[in-house]
Amino acid sequence: MTLRGPKVWLWRWRCNPLKRRADKVEAWVVLGAGVLTVLAGVLAGLAVSRSVEHGLARERVEWRPTVARLAEPAPGTPANGSRSEATHVWAKARWTAVDGSSHSGQVRVPAGSEQGTPVTVWTDPQGRLVTRPATASQANVRAVLIGIVGGVSAASVPLFGGHLLRGRLERRRMDQWDAEWARFGPLWGRMTG
């Protein structure tokens, strides 16, 4: 059990004749862990954010809308003037990629659409179906959020590492204190008795 008094800021850096080598080591561990935590968090967050933003910008450039045609009638009955998501179903469609190759896949279409109905789909350069790319503002929001998560994750490593090292130093210091007390405690008791 560790006994602690009131917290005094920067006590590790003050001149004190009672300060031991272990106190100085702990001061450097705390400082190093703090600096590494900030650096790792900021640098990793910026790197992840830039990477995500670059990837989403590449998607906006490479992914293209393509007109596909339904290969079969869509199941269900057409809605009466209502275009809600509930009236959309999956149906098989075919399209031709930029390189001329033919592709097919399942796409969301209004229920009851007839065979041959044109449907706009998004494809990558190989002609595979993809989702609509994120707009520039959506990409910025995603990049910032993912950058924050990446930065916090990277910062947690030196933070917890410093915390574990500091705990180990504390246990070692308390063991040394117990050993010194066991050696000098009986002598001190004889002097006061």
Short mmCIF file of N, CA and C in Angstrom, two decimals:
data_model
loop_
_atom_site.label_atom_id
_atom_site.label_comp_id
_atom_site.label_asym_id
_atom_site.label_seq_id
_atom_site.Cartn_x
_atom_site.Cartn_y
_atom_site.Cartn_z
N MET A 1 0.85 -1.17 0.00
CA MET A 1 0.00 0.00 0.00
C MET A 1 0.90 1.24 0.00
N THR A 2 0.61 2.15 -0.87
CA THR A 2 1.40 3.35 -0.99
C THR A 2 0.69 4.49 -0.28
N LEU A 3 1.42 5.18 0.57
CA LEU A 3 0.86 6.35 1.25
C LEU A 3 1.22 7.59 0.44
N ARG A 4 0.26 8.40 0.17
CA ARG A 4 0.50 9.60 -0.61
C ARG A 4 -0.09 10.80 0.08
N GLY A 5 0.64 11.88 0.03
CA GLY A 5 0.17 13.14 0.61
C GLY A 5 -0.45 14.00 -0.47
N PRO A 6 -0.58 15.29 -0.19
CA PRO A 6 -1.16 16.17 -1.20
C PRO A 6 -0.26 16.24 -2.43
N LYS A 7 -0.88 16.39 -3.59
CA LYS A 7 -0.13 16.40 -4.83
C LYS A 7 0.58 17.74 -5.00
N VAL A 8 1.87 17.67 -5.24
CA VAL A 8 2.68 18.86 -5.47
C VAL A 8 3.19 18.78 -6.91
N TRP A 9 2.87 19.76 -7.72
CA TRP A 9 3.24 19.75 -9.12
C TRP A 9 4.75 19.94 -9.29
N LEU A 10 5.29 19.21 -10.23
CA LEU A 10 6.70 19.29 -10.61
C LEU A 10 7.66 18.99 -9.46
N TRP A 11 7.23 18.20 -8.49
CA TRP A 11 8.11 17.89 -7.36
C TRP A 11 9.33 17.10 -7.80
N ARG A 12 9.20 16.33 -8.88
CA ARG A 12 10.32 15.52 -9.33
C ARG A 12 11.50 16.38 -9.83
N TRP A 13 11.21 17.60 -10.24
CA TRP A 13 12.23 18.46 -10.82
C TRP A 13 12.79 19.46 -9.82
N ARG A 14 12.26 19.49 -8.63
CA ARG A 14 12.77 20.42 -7.61
C ARG A 14 14.01 19.87 -6.94
N CYS A 15 14.90 20.77 -6.50
CA CYS A 15 16.09 20.35 -5.74
C CYS A 15 15.64 19.94 -4.35
N ASN A 16 16.10 18.76 -3.94
CA ASN A 16 15.71 18.25 -2.64
C ASN A 16 16.78 17.26 -2.20
N PRO A 17 17.35 17.44 -1.02
CA PRO A 17 18.39 16.51 -0.58
C PRO A 17 17.87 15.09 -0.33
N LEU A 18 16.56 14.94 -0.17
CA LEU A 18 15.99 13.62 0.06
C LEU A 18 15.62 12.89 -1.23
N LYS A 19 15.79 13.56 -2.36
CA LYS A 19 15.43 12.94 -3.63
C LYS A 19 16.45 11.86 -3.97
N ARG A 20 15.92 10.67 -4.28
CA ARG A 20 16.78 9.54 -4.59
C ARG A 20 16.95 9.38 -6.10
N ARG A 21 17.84 8.50 -6.47
CA ARG A 21 18.05 8.21 -7.90
C ARG A 21 16.76 7.71 -8.54
N ALA A 22 16.01 6.91 -7.82
CA ALA A 22 14.74 6.37 -8.34
C ALA A 22 13.75 7.49 -8.65
N ASP A 23 13.77 8.55 -7.85
CA ASP A 23 12.89 9.69 -8.11
C ASP A 23 13.28 10.40 -9.41
N LYS A 24 14.59 10.51 -9.63
CA LYS A 24 15.05 11.14 -10.88
C LYS A 24 14.70 10.29 -12.09
N VAL A 25 14.86 8.98 -11.97
CA VAL A 25 14.50 8.07 -13.07
C VAL A 25 13.01 8.18 -13.36
N GLU A 26 12.20 8.21 -12.31
CA GLU A 26 10.76 8.32 -12.50
C GLU A 26 10.40 9.64 -13.17
N ALA A 27 11.10 10.71 -12.83
CA ALA A 27 10.84 12.00 -13.47
C ALA A 27 11.10 11.93 -14.96
N TRP A 28 12.19 11.29 -15.36
CA TRP A 28 12.49 11.16 -16.79
C TRP A 28 11.51 10.23 -17.49
N VAL A 29 11.06 9.19 -16.80
CA VAL A 29 10.07 8.27 -17.39
C VAL A 29 8.76 9.02 -17.64
N VAL A 30 8.33 9.79 -16.67
CA VAL A 30 7.08 10.55 -16.83
C VAL A 30 7.20 11.55 -17.98
N LEU A 31 8.31 12.28 -18.01
CA LEU A 31 8.52 13.25 -19.09
C LEU A 31 8.59 12.57 -20.45
N GLY A 32 9.37 11.49 -20.54
CA GLY A 32 9.50 10.78 -21.81
C GLY A 32 8.18 10.20 -22.28
N ALA A 33 7.43 9.60 -21.37
CA ALA A 33 6.13 9.02 -21.74
C ALA A 33 5.17 10.11 -22.20
N GLY A 34 5.20 11.25 -21.54
CA GLY A 34 4.31 12.35 -21.95
C GLY A 34 4.65 12.88 -23.33
N VAL A 35 5.94 13.08 -23.58
CA VAL A 35 6.37 13.58 -24.90
C VAL A 35 6.05 12.55 -25.98
N LEU A 36 6.36 11.28 -25.73
CA LEU A 36 6.07 10.23 -26.72
C LEU A 36 4.57 10.09 -26.96
N THR A 37 3.78 10.23 -25.92
CA THR A 37 2.33 10.13 -26.09
C THR A 37 1.81 11.22 -27.02
N VAL A 38 2.25 12.45 -26.79
CA VAL A 38 1.79 13.56 -27.63
C VAL A 38 2.30 13.39 -29.06
N LEU A 39 3.59 13.10 -29.21
CA LEU A 39 4.15 12.94 -30.55
C LEU A 39 3.50 11.80 -31.32
N ALA A 40 3.39 10.64 -30.68
CA ALA A 40 2.80 9.48 -31.35
C ALA A 40 1.36 9.76 -31.75
N GLY A 41 0.60 10.37 -30.85
CA GLY A 41 -0.80 10.66 -31.16
C GLY A 41 -0.96 11.62 -32.31
N VAL A 42 -0.20 12.72 -32.28
CA VAL A 42 -0.33 13.74 -33.32
C VAL A 42 0.17 13.21 -34.66
N LEU A 43 1.35 12.61 -34.67
CA LEU A 43 1.92 12.14 -35.94
C LEU A 43 1.09 11.01 -36.55
N ALA A 44 0.67 10.06 -35.73
CA ALA A 44 -0.15 8.96 -36.25
C ALA A 44 -1.51 9.47 -36.72
N GLY A 45 -2.11 10.37 -35.96
CA GLY A 45 -3.41 10.93 -36.37
C GLY A 45 -3.32 11.66 -37.70
N LEU A 46 -2.28 12.47 -37.87
CA LEU A 46 -2.11 13.18 -39.14
C LEU A 46 -1.85 12.23 -40.29
N ALA A 47 -1.00 11.21 -40.07
CA ALA A 47 -0.69 10.25 -41.13
C ALA A 47 -1.93 9.47 -41.54
N VAL A 48 -2.68 9.00 -40.58
CA VAL A 48 -3.89 8.23 -40.89
C VAL A 48 -4.91 9.11 -41.60
N SER A 49 -5.08 10.34 -41.12
CA SER A 49 -6.04 11.25 -41.73
C SER A 49 -5.68 11.53 -43.19
N ARG A 50 -4.40 11.81 -43.45
CA ARG A 50 -3.97 12.07 -44.84
C ARG A 50 -4.17 10.84 -45.72
N SER A 51 -3.86 9.68 -45.18
CA SER A 51 -4.02 8.45 -45.95
C SER A 51 -5.48 8.20 -46.33
N VAL A 52 -6.37 8.38 -45.37
CA VAL A 52 -7.80 8.18 -45.63
C VAL A 52 -8.29 9.21 -46.65
N GLU A 53 -7.90 10.46 -46.46
CA GLU A 53 -8.33 11.51 -47.39
C GLU A 53 -7.82 11.25 -48.80
N HIS A 54 -6.56 10.79 -48.90
CA HIS A 54 -5.99 10.48 -50.22
C HIS A 54 -6.74 9.31 -50.87
N GLY A 55 -7.04 8.28 -50.09
CA GLY A 55 -7.77 7.13 -50.62
C GLY A 55 -9.17 7.50 -51.10
N LEU A 56 -9.86 8.33 -50.34
CA LEU A 56 -11.21 8.74 -50.75
C LEU A 56 -11.17 9.66 -51.96
N ALA A 57 -10.14 10.50 -52.06
CA ALA A 57 -10.00 11.36 -53.25
C ALA A 57 -9.72 10.50 -54.48
N ARG A 58 -8.90 9.46 -54.33
CA ARG A 58 -8.63 8.55 -55.45
C ARG A 58 -9.91 7.85 -55.89
N GLU A 59 -10.74 7.45 -54.92
CA GLU A 59 -12.02 6.83 -55.27
C GLU A 59 -12.90 7.78 -56.07
N ARG A 60 -12.93 9.07 -55.67
CA ARG A 60 -13.76 10.04 -56.41
C ARG A 60 -13.29 10.18 -57.85
N VAL A 61 -11.99 10.04 -58.08
CA VAL A 61 -11.44 10.18 -59.43
C VAL A 61 -11.66 8.91 -60.25
N GLU A 62 -11.43 7.74 -59.63
CA GLU A 62 -11.45 6.47 -60.37
C GLU A 62 -12.84 5.86 -60.53
N TRP A 63 -13.70 6.00 -59.55
CA TRP A 63 -15.01 5.36 -59.62
C TRP A 63 -15.94 6.19 -60.49
N ARG A 64 -16.63 5.54 -61.38
CA ARG A 64 -17.49 6.22 -62.35
C ARG A 64 -18.91 5.66 -62.34
N PRO A 65 -19.88 6.53 -62.60
CA PRO A 65 -21.25 6.02 -62.77
C PRO A 65 -21.36 5.33 -64.14
N THR A 66 -22.06 4.22 -64.16
CA THR A 66 -22.26 3.45 -65.38
C THR A 66 -23.73 3.10 -65.48
N VAL A 67 -24.22 3.04 -66.69
CA VAL A 67 -25.62 2.65 -66.88
C VAL A 67 -25.67 1.14 -67.04
N ALA A 68 -26.45 0.51 -66.17
CA ALA A 68 -26.68 -0.94 -66.22
C ALA A 68 -28.13 -1.16 -66.63
N ARG A 69 -28.40 -2.32 -67.16
CA ARG A 69 -29.77 -2.68 -67.55
C ARG A 69 -30.18 -3.92 -66.77
N LEU A 70 -31.43 -3.92 -66.30
CA LEU A 70 -31.92 -5.07 -65.54
C LEU A 70 -31.95 -6.30 -66.43
N ALA A 71 -31.42 -7.41 -65.95
CA ALA A 71 -31.38 -8.66 -66.71
C ALA A 71 -32.66 -9.46 -66.51
N GLU A 72 -33.44 -9.09 -65.52
CA GLU A 72 -34.70 -9.79 -65.21
C GLU A 72 -35.64 -8.79 -64.55
N PRO A 73 -36.92 -9.05 -64.58
CA PRO A 73 -37.85 -8.14 -63.91
C PRO A 73 -37.60 -8.14 -62.40
N ALA A 74 -37.72 -6.97 -61.79
CA ALA A 74 -37.54 -6.86 -60.34
C ALA A 74 -38.76 -7.42 -59.63
N PRO A 75 -38.57 -8.14 -58.53
CA PRO A 75 -39.72 -8.68 -57.80
C PRO A 75 -40.54 -7.55 -57.16
N GLY A 76 -41.77 -7.88 -56.84
CA GLY A 76 -42.64 -6.92 -56.17
C GLY A 76 -43.50 -6.15 -57.15
N THR A 77 -44.32 -5.28 -56.59
CA THR A 77 -45.19 -4.44 -57.42
C THR A 77 -44.76 -3.00 -57.27
N PRO A 78 -44.88 -2.22 -58.35
CA PRO A 78 -44.46 -0.83 -58.26
C PRO A 78 -45.28 -0.05 -57.24
N ALA A 79 -44.64 0.86 -56.55
CA ALA A 79 -45.33 1.70 -55.57
C ALA A 79 -46.10 2.79 -56.30
N ASN A 80 -47.16 3.27 -55.66
CA ASN A 80 -47.99 4.31 -56.26
C ASN A 80 -47.38 5.68 -56.03
N GLY A 81 -46.43 6.07 -56.87
CA GLY A 81 -45.83 7.40 -56.79
C GLY A 81 -44.87 7.59 -55.63
N SER A 82 -44.77 6.62 -54.75
CA SER A 82 -43.87 6.74 -53.60
C SER A 82 -42.53 6.11 -53.94
N ARG A 83 -41.42 6.84 -53.69
CA ARG A 83 -40.08 6.34 -54.01
C ARG A 83 -39.29 6.10 -52.73
N SER A 84 -39.87 5.47 -51.76
CA SER A 84 -39.18 5.23 -50.50
C SER A 84 -38.23 4.03 -50.64
N GLU A 85 -37.30 3.92 -49.72
CA GLU A 85 -36.35 2.81 -49.73
C GLU A 85 -37.06 1.47 -49.51
N ALA A 86 -38.20 1.50 -48.84
CA ALA A 86 -38.92 0.26 -48.56
C ALA A 86 -39.43 -0.38 -49.84
N THR A 87 -39.58 0.40 -50.91
CA THR A 87 -40.09 -0.15 -52.16
C THR A 87 -38.97 -0.54 -53.11
N HIS A 88 -37.74 -0.52 -52.65
CA HIS A 88 -36.61 -0.93 -53.47
C HIS A 88 -36.25 -2.38 -53.14
N VAL A 89 -35.91 -3.14 -54.17
CA VAL A 89 -35.55 -4.55 -54.02
C VAL A 89 -34.25 -4.82 -54.76
N TRP A 90 -33.68 -5.99 -54.52
CA TRP A 90 -32.47 -6.40 -55.23
C TRP A 90 -32.85 -7.13 -56.51
N ALA A 91 -32.17 -6.78 -57.60
CA ALA A 91 -32.41 -7.45 -58.88
C ALA A 91 -31.09 -7.56 -59.63
N LYS A 92 -31.03 -8.52 -60.56
CA LYS A 92 -29.81 -8.74 -61.33
C LYS A 92 -29.75 -7.75 -62.49
N ALA A 93 -28.56 -7.14 -62.63
CA ALA A 93 -28.36 -6.18 -63.72
C ALA A 93 -27.05 -6.52 -64.43
N ARG A 94 -26.94 -6.05 -65.71
CA ARG A 94 -25.73 -6.24 -66.50
C ARG A 94 -25.24 -4.87 -66.97
N TRP A 95 -23.90 -4.73 -67.06
CA TRP A 95 -23.30 -3.49 -67.56
C TRP A 95 -21.98 -3.82 -68.24
N THR A 96 -21.50 -2.88 -68.99
CA THR A 96 -20.23 -3.03 -69.69
C THR A 96 -19.22 -2.08 -69.06
N ALA A 97 -18.04 -2.61 -68.72
CA ALA A 97 -16.99 -1.80 -68.09
C ALA A 97 -16.29 -0.95 -69.15
N VAL A 98 -15.44 -0.04 -68.71
CA VAL A 98 -14.71 0.84 -69.60
C VAL A 98 -13.85 0.05 -70.58
N ASP A 99 -13.29 -1.09 -70.12
CA ASP A 99 -12.43 -1.90 -71.00
C ASP A 99 -13.22 -2.78 -71.95
N GLY A 100 -14.56 -2.72 -71.91
CA GLY A 100 -15.41 -3.48 -72.82
C GLY A 100 -15.88 -4.81 -72.27
N SER A 101 -15.41 -5.21 -71.10
CA SER A 101 -15.82 -6.49 -70.52
C SER A 101 -17.24 -6.38 -69.95
N SER A 102 -17.95 -7.50 -70.02
CA SER A 102 -19.34 -7.54 -69.53
C SER A 102 -19.36 -8.01 -68.08
N HIS A 103 -20.19 -7.36 -67.27
CA HIS A 103 -20.30 -7.69 -65.85
C HIS A 103 -21.77 -7.78 -65.47
N SER A 104 -22.03 -8.49 -64.37
CA SER A 104 -23.39 -8.54 -63.83
C SER A 104 -23.32 -8.59 -62.32
N GLY A 105 -24.42 -8.21 -61.68
CA GLY A 105 -24.46 -8.21 -60.24
C GLY A 105 -25.82 -7.78 -59.74
N GLN A 106 -25.99 -7.87 -58.42
CA GLN A 106 -27.25 -7.48 -57.78
C GLN A 106 -27.22 -5.99 -57.46
N VAL A 107 -28.27 -5.28 -57.85
CA VAL A 107 -28.38 -3.84 -57.58
C VAL A 107 -29.76 -3.55 -56.99
N ARG A 108 -29.85 -2.41 -56.27
CA ARG A 108 -31.13 -1.99 -55.70
C ARG A 108 -31.90 -1.20 -56.74
N VAL A 109 -33.14 -1.62 -56.98
CA VAL A 109 -34.00 -0.96 -57.98
C VAL A 109 -35.41 -0.84 -57.41
N PRO A 110 -36.21 0.06 -57.95
CA PRO A 110 -37.61 0.13 -57.50
C PRO A 110 -38.33 -1.20 -57.77
N ALA A 111 -39.15 -1.60 -56.82
CA ALA A 111 -39.91 -2.85 -56.95
C ALA A 111 -40.76 -2.81 -58.22
N GLY A 112 -40.81 -3.94 -58.90
CA GLY A 112 -41.62 -4.06 -60.09
C GLY A 112 -41.01 -3.48 -61.35
N SER A 113 -39.76 -3.09 -61.34
CA SER A 113 -39.11 -2.57 -62.55
C SER A 113 -39.03 -3.66 -63.60
N GLU A 114 -39.19 -3.27 -64.86
CA GLU A 114 -39.20 -4.24 -65.95
C GLU A 114 -37.79 -4.59 -66.40
N GLN A 115 -37.69 -5.73 -67.07
CA GLN A 115 -36.40 -6.15 -67.63
C GLN A 115 -35.94 -5.11 -68.64
N GLY A 116 -34.64 -4.77 -68.63
CA GLY A 116 -34.09 -3.78 -69.55
C GLY A 116 -34.14 -2.36 -69.04
N THR A 117 -34.72 -2.14 -67.88
CA THR A 117 -34.79 -0.79 -67.31
C THR A 117 -33.37 -0.31 -67.00
N PRO A 118 -33.02 0.93 -67.41
CA PRO A 118 -31.67 1.43 -67.11
C PRO A 118 -31.56 1.82 -65.63
N VAL A 119 -30.41 1.48 -65.03
CA VAL A 119 -30.13 1.79 -63.64
C VAL A 119 -28.70 2.32 -63.57
N THR A 120 -28.50 3.41 -62.84
CA THR A 120 -27.15 3.95 -62.67
C THR A 120 -26.46 3.23 -61.53
N VAL A 121 -25.28 2.66 -61.82
CA VAL A 121 -24.47 1.99 -60.81
C VAL A 121 -23.08 2.62 -60.82
N TRP A 122 -22.34 2.47 -59.73
CA TRP A 122 -20.97 2.97 -59.64
C TRP A 122 -20.02 1.79 -59.76
N THR A 123 -18.99 1.95 -60.59
CA THR A 123 -18.02 0.87 -60.80
C THR A 123 -16.60 1.39 -60.64
N ASP A 124 -15.69 0.47 -60.28
CA ASP A 124 -14.27 0.82 -60.20
C ASP A 124 -13.64 0.62 -61.58
N PRO A 125 -12.35 0.90 -61.75
CA PRO A 125 -11.73 0.75 -63.08
C PRO A 125 -11.81 -0.67 -63.65
N GLN A 126 -11.95 -1.69 -62.82
CA GLN A 126 -12.07 -3.06 -63.31
C GLN A 126 -13.52 -3.43 -63.63
N GLY A 127 -14.45 -2.53 -63.41
CA GLY A 127 -15.84 -2.79 -63.72
C GLY A 127 -16.63 -3.42 -62.59
N ARG A 128 -16.04 -3.57 -61.41
CA ARG A 128 -16.75 -4.14 -60.27
C ARG A 128 -17.66 -3.10 -59.63
N LEU A 129 -18.78 -3.58 -59.07
CA LEU A 129 -19.70 -2.69 -58.38
C LEU A 129 -19.06 -2.13 -57.12
N VAL A 130 -19.25 -0.84 -56.89
CA VAL A 130 -18.80 -0.17 -55.67
C VAL A 130 -19.91 0.77 -55.22
N THR A 131 -19.76 1.30 -54.02
CA THR A 131 -20.74 2.28 -53.54
C THR A 131 -20.41 3.64 -54.15
N ARG A 132 -21.32 4.55 -54.05
CA ARG A 132 -21.07 5.91 -54.51
C ARG A 132 -19.93 6.50 -53.69
N PRO A 133 -18.94 7.11 -54.33
CA PRO A 133 -17.82 7.65 -53.55
C PRO A 133 -18.26 8.81 -52.65
N ALA A 134 -17.52 9.00 -51.58
CA ALA A 134 -17.82 10.08 -50.64
C ALA A 134 -17.53 11.43 -51.28
N THR A 135 -18.36 12.40 -50.98
CA THR A 135 -18.11 13.76 -51.45
C THR A 135 -16.89 14.32 -50.71
N ALA A 136 -16.40 15.46 -51.17
CA ALA A 136 -15.22 16.07 -50.53
C ALA A 136 -15.48 16.37 -49.06
N SER A 137 -16.67 16.89 -48.73
CA SER A 137 -16.96 17.20 -47.33
C SER A 137 -17.13 15.93 -46.49
N GLN A 138 -17.76 14.90 -47.06
CA GLN A 138 -17.88 13.63 -46.35
C GLN A 138 -16.50 13.01 -46.13
N ALA A 139 -15.63 13.13 -47.13
CA ALA A 139 -14.27 12.59 -47.01
C ALA A 139 -13.50 13.31 -45.92
N ASN A 140 -13.66 14.63 -45.81
CA ASN A 140 -12.98 15.38 -44.75
C ASN A 140 -13.44 14.93 -43.37
N VAL A 141 -14.74 14.75 -43.20
CA VAL A 141 -15.27 14.31 -41.90
C VAL A 141 -14.74 12.92 -41.56
N ARG A 142 -14.80 12.00 -42.53
CA ARG A 142 -14.30 10.64 -42.30
C ARG A 142 -12.81 10.66 -41.96
N ALA A 143 -12.04 11.44 -42.71
CA ALA A 143 -10.59 11.50 -42.48
C ALA A 143 -10.28 12.02 -41.09
N VAL A 144 -11.00 13.05 -40.66
CA VAL A 144 -10.76 13.61 -39.32
C VAL A 144 -11.13 12.59 -38.25
N LEU A 145 -12.28 11.96 -38.37
CA LEU A 145 -12.71 11.00 -37.35
C LEU A 145 -11.78 9.79 -37.28
N ILE A 146 -11.40 9.25 -38.42
CA ILE A 146 -10.50 8.10 -38.43
C ILE A 146 -9.11 8.52 -37.96
N GLY A 147 -8.69 9.74 -38.29
CA GLY A 147 -7.41 10.25 -37.79
C GLY A 147 -7.40 10.38 -36.28
N ILE A 148 -8.52 10.83 -35.71
CA ILE A 148 -8.61 10.94 -34.25
C ILE A 148 -8.50 9.55 -33.61
N VAL A 149 -9.22 8.58 -34.17
CA VAL A 149 -9.16 7.22 -33.62
C VAL A 149 -7.75 6.66 -33.74
N GLY A 150 -7.11 6.87 -34.90
CA GLY A 150 -5.74 6.39 -35.08
C GLY A 150 -4.76 7.07 -34.14
N GLY A 151 -4.93 8.38 -33.96
CA GLY A 151 -4.05 9.12 -33.06
C GLY A 151 -4.20 8.68 -31.62
N VAL A 152 -5.44 8.51 -31.17
CA VAL A 152 -5.68 8.07 -29.80
C VAL A 152 -5.14 6.66 -29.59
N SER A 153 -5.31 5.80 -30.58
CA SER A 153 -4.79 4.43 -30.47
C SER A 153 -3.27 4.43 -30.38
N ALA A 154 -2.62 5.22 -31.22
CA ALA A 154 -1.16 5.27 -31.20
C ALA A 154 -0.65 5.92 -29.91
N ALA A 155 -1.35 6.91 -29.41
CA ALA A 155 -0.93 7.59 -28.19
C ALA A 155 -1.10 6.70 -26.96
N SER A 156 -2.00 5.76 -27.03
CA SER A 156 -2.23 4.90 -25.86
C SER A 156 -1.05 3.99 -25.58
N VAL A 157 -0.27 3.65 -26.62
CA VAL A 157 0.85 2.73 -26.41
C VAL A 157 1.91 3.33 -25.48
N PRO A 158 2.48 4.51 -25.79
CA PRO A 158 3.47 5.05 -24.85
C PRO A 158 2.85 5.49 -23.52
N LEU A 159 1.59 5.89 -23.54
CA LEU A 159 0.94 6.29 -22.30
C LEU A 159 0.85 5.11 -21.33
N PHE A 160 0.34 3.98 -21.80
CA PHE A 160 0.22 2.81 -20.94
C PHE A 160 1.59 2.19 -20.63
N GLY A 161 2.52 2.26 -21.60
CA GLY A 161 3.87 1.77 -21.35
C GLY A 161 4.53 2.57 -20.23
N GLY A 162 4.40 3.88 -20.28
CA GLY A 162 4.95 4.73 -19.21
C GLY A 162 4.28 4.46 -17.88
N HIS A 163 2.97 4.23 -17.92
CA HIS A 163 2.24 3.94 -16.69
C HIS A 163 2.72 2.62 -16.07
N LEU A 164 2.92 1.60 -16.91
CA LEU A 164 3.41 0.31 -16.40
C LEU A 164 4.82 0.43 -15.85
N LEU A 165 5.68 1.15 -16.56
CA LEU A 165 7.06 1.32 -16.10
C LEU A 165 7.09 2.10 -14.79
N ARG A 166 6.26 3.12 -14.69
CA ARG A 166 6.20 3.91 -13.46
C ARG A 166 5.70 3.06 -12.29
N GLY A 167 4.72 2.20 -12.54
CA GLY A 167 4.23 1.30 -11.49
C GLY A 167 5.31 0.33 -11.04
N ARG A 168 6.09 -0.15 -12.00
CA ARG A 168 7.19 -1.06 -11.64
C ARG A 168 8.25 -0.34 -10.81
N LEU A 169 8.57 0.89 -11.20
CA LEU A 169 9.52 1.67 -10.41
C LEU A 169 8.99 1.92 -9.00
N GLU A 170 7.71 2.18 -8.88
CA GLU A 170 7.09 2.42 -7.57
C GLU A 170 7.19 1.17 -6.69
N ARG A 171 6.89 -0.01 -7.28
CA ARG A 171 6.99 -1.25 -6.51
C ARG A 171 8.44 -1.51 -6.08
N ARG A 172 9.38 -1.25 -6.98
CA ARG A 172 10.79 -1.45 -6.64
C ARG A 172 11.22 -0.50 -5.51
N ARG A 173 10.77 0.74 -5.60
CA ARG A 173 11.12 1.72 -4.56
C ARG A 173 10.53 1.30 -3.21
N MET A 174 9.30 0.80 -3.22
CA MET A 174 8.67 0.38 -1.96
C MET A 174 9.39 -0.85 -1.40
N ASP A 175 9.83 -1.77 -2.28
CA ASP A 175 10.59 -2.94 -1.80
C ASP A 175 11.92 -2.51 -1.17
N GLN A 176 12.58 -1.54 -1.79
CA GLN A 176 13.83 -1.03 -1.22
C GLN A 176 13.57 -0.37 0.13
N TRP A 177 12.49 0.37 0.20
CA TRP A 177 12.15 1.03 1.45
C TRP A 177 11.88 -0.01 2.54
N ASP A 178 11.15 -1.07 2.20
CA ASP A 178 10.88 -2.15 3.16
C ASP A 178 12.17 -2.80 3.63
N ALA A 179 13.11 -3.01 2.69
CA ALA A 179 14.39 -3.63 3.06
C ALA A 179 15.19 -2.72 3.99
N GLU A 180 15.21 -1.43 3.70
CA GLU A 180 15.91 -0.48 4.56
C GLU A 180 15.25 -0.40 5.94
N TRP A 181 13.95 -0.40 5.95
CA TRP A 181 13.23 -0.33 7.23
C TRP A 181 13.48 -1.58 8.06
N ALA A 182 13.53 -2.73 7.39
CA ALA A 182 13.78 -3.98 8.11
C ALA A 182 15.19 -3.97 8.71
N ARG A 183 16.11 -3.31 8.05
CA ARG A 183 17.48 -3.27 8.54
C ARG A 183 17.66 -2.24 9.66
N PHE A 184 17.06 -1.04 9.49
CA PHE A 184 17.28 0.02 10.47
C PHE A 184 16.15 0.18 11.49
N GLY A 185 15.00 -0.36 11.25
CA GLY A 185 13.86 -0.24 12.14
C GLY A 185 14.15 -0.76 13.53
N PRO A 186 14.73 -1.96 13.67
CA PRO A 186 15.02 -2.48 15.01
C PRO A 186 16.05 -1.61 15.76
N LEU A 187 17.01 -1.05 15.04
CA LEU A 187 17.99 -0.18 15.69
C LEU A 187 17.32 1.10 16.18
N TRP A 188 16.46 1.64 15.41
CA TRP A 188 15.78 2.87 15.78
C TRP A 188 14.88 2.66 16.99
N GLY A 189 14.23 1.49 17.03
CA GLY A 189 13.36 1.17 18.16
C GLY A 189 14.12 1.09 19.47
N ARG A 190 15.37 0.61 19.46
CA ARG A 190 16.18 0.51 20.67
C ARG A 190 16.57 1.89 21.18
N MET A 191 16.76 2.86 20.27
CA MET A 191 17.17 4.20 20.68
C MET A 191 16.04 4.95 21.38
N THR A 192 14.80 4.71 20.99
CA THR A 192 13.69 5.44 21.56
C THR A 192 13.16 4.78 22.83
N GLY A 193 13.53 3.58 23.10
CA GLY A 193 12.99 2.82 24.22
C GLY A 193 13.57 3.07 25.53
#
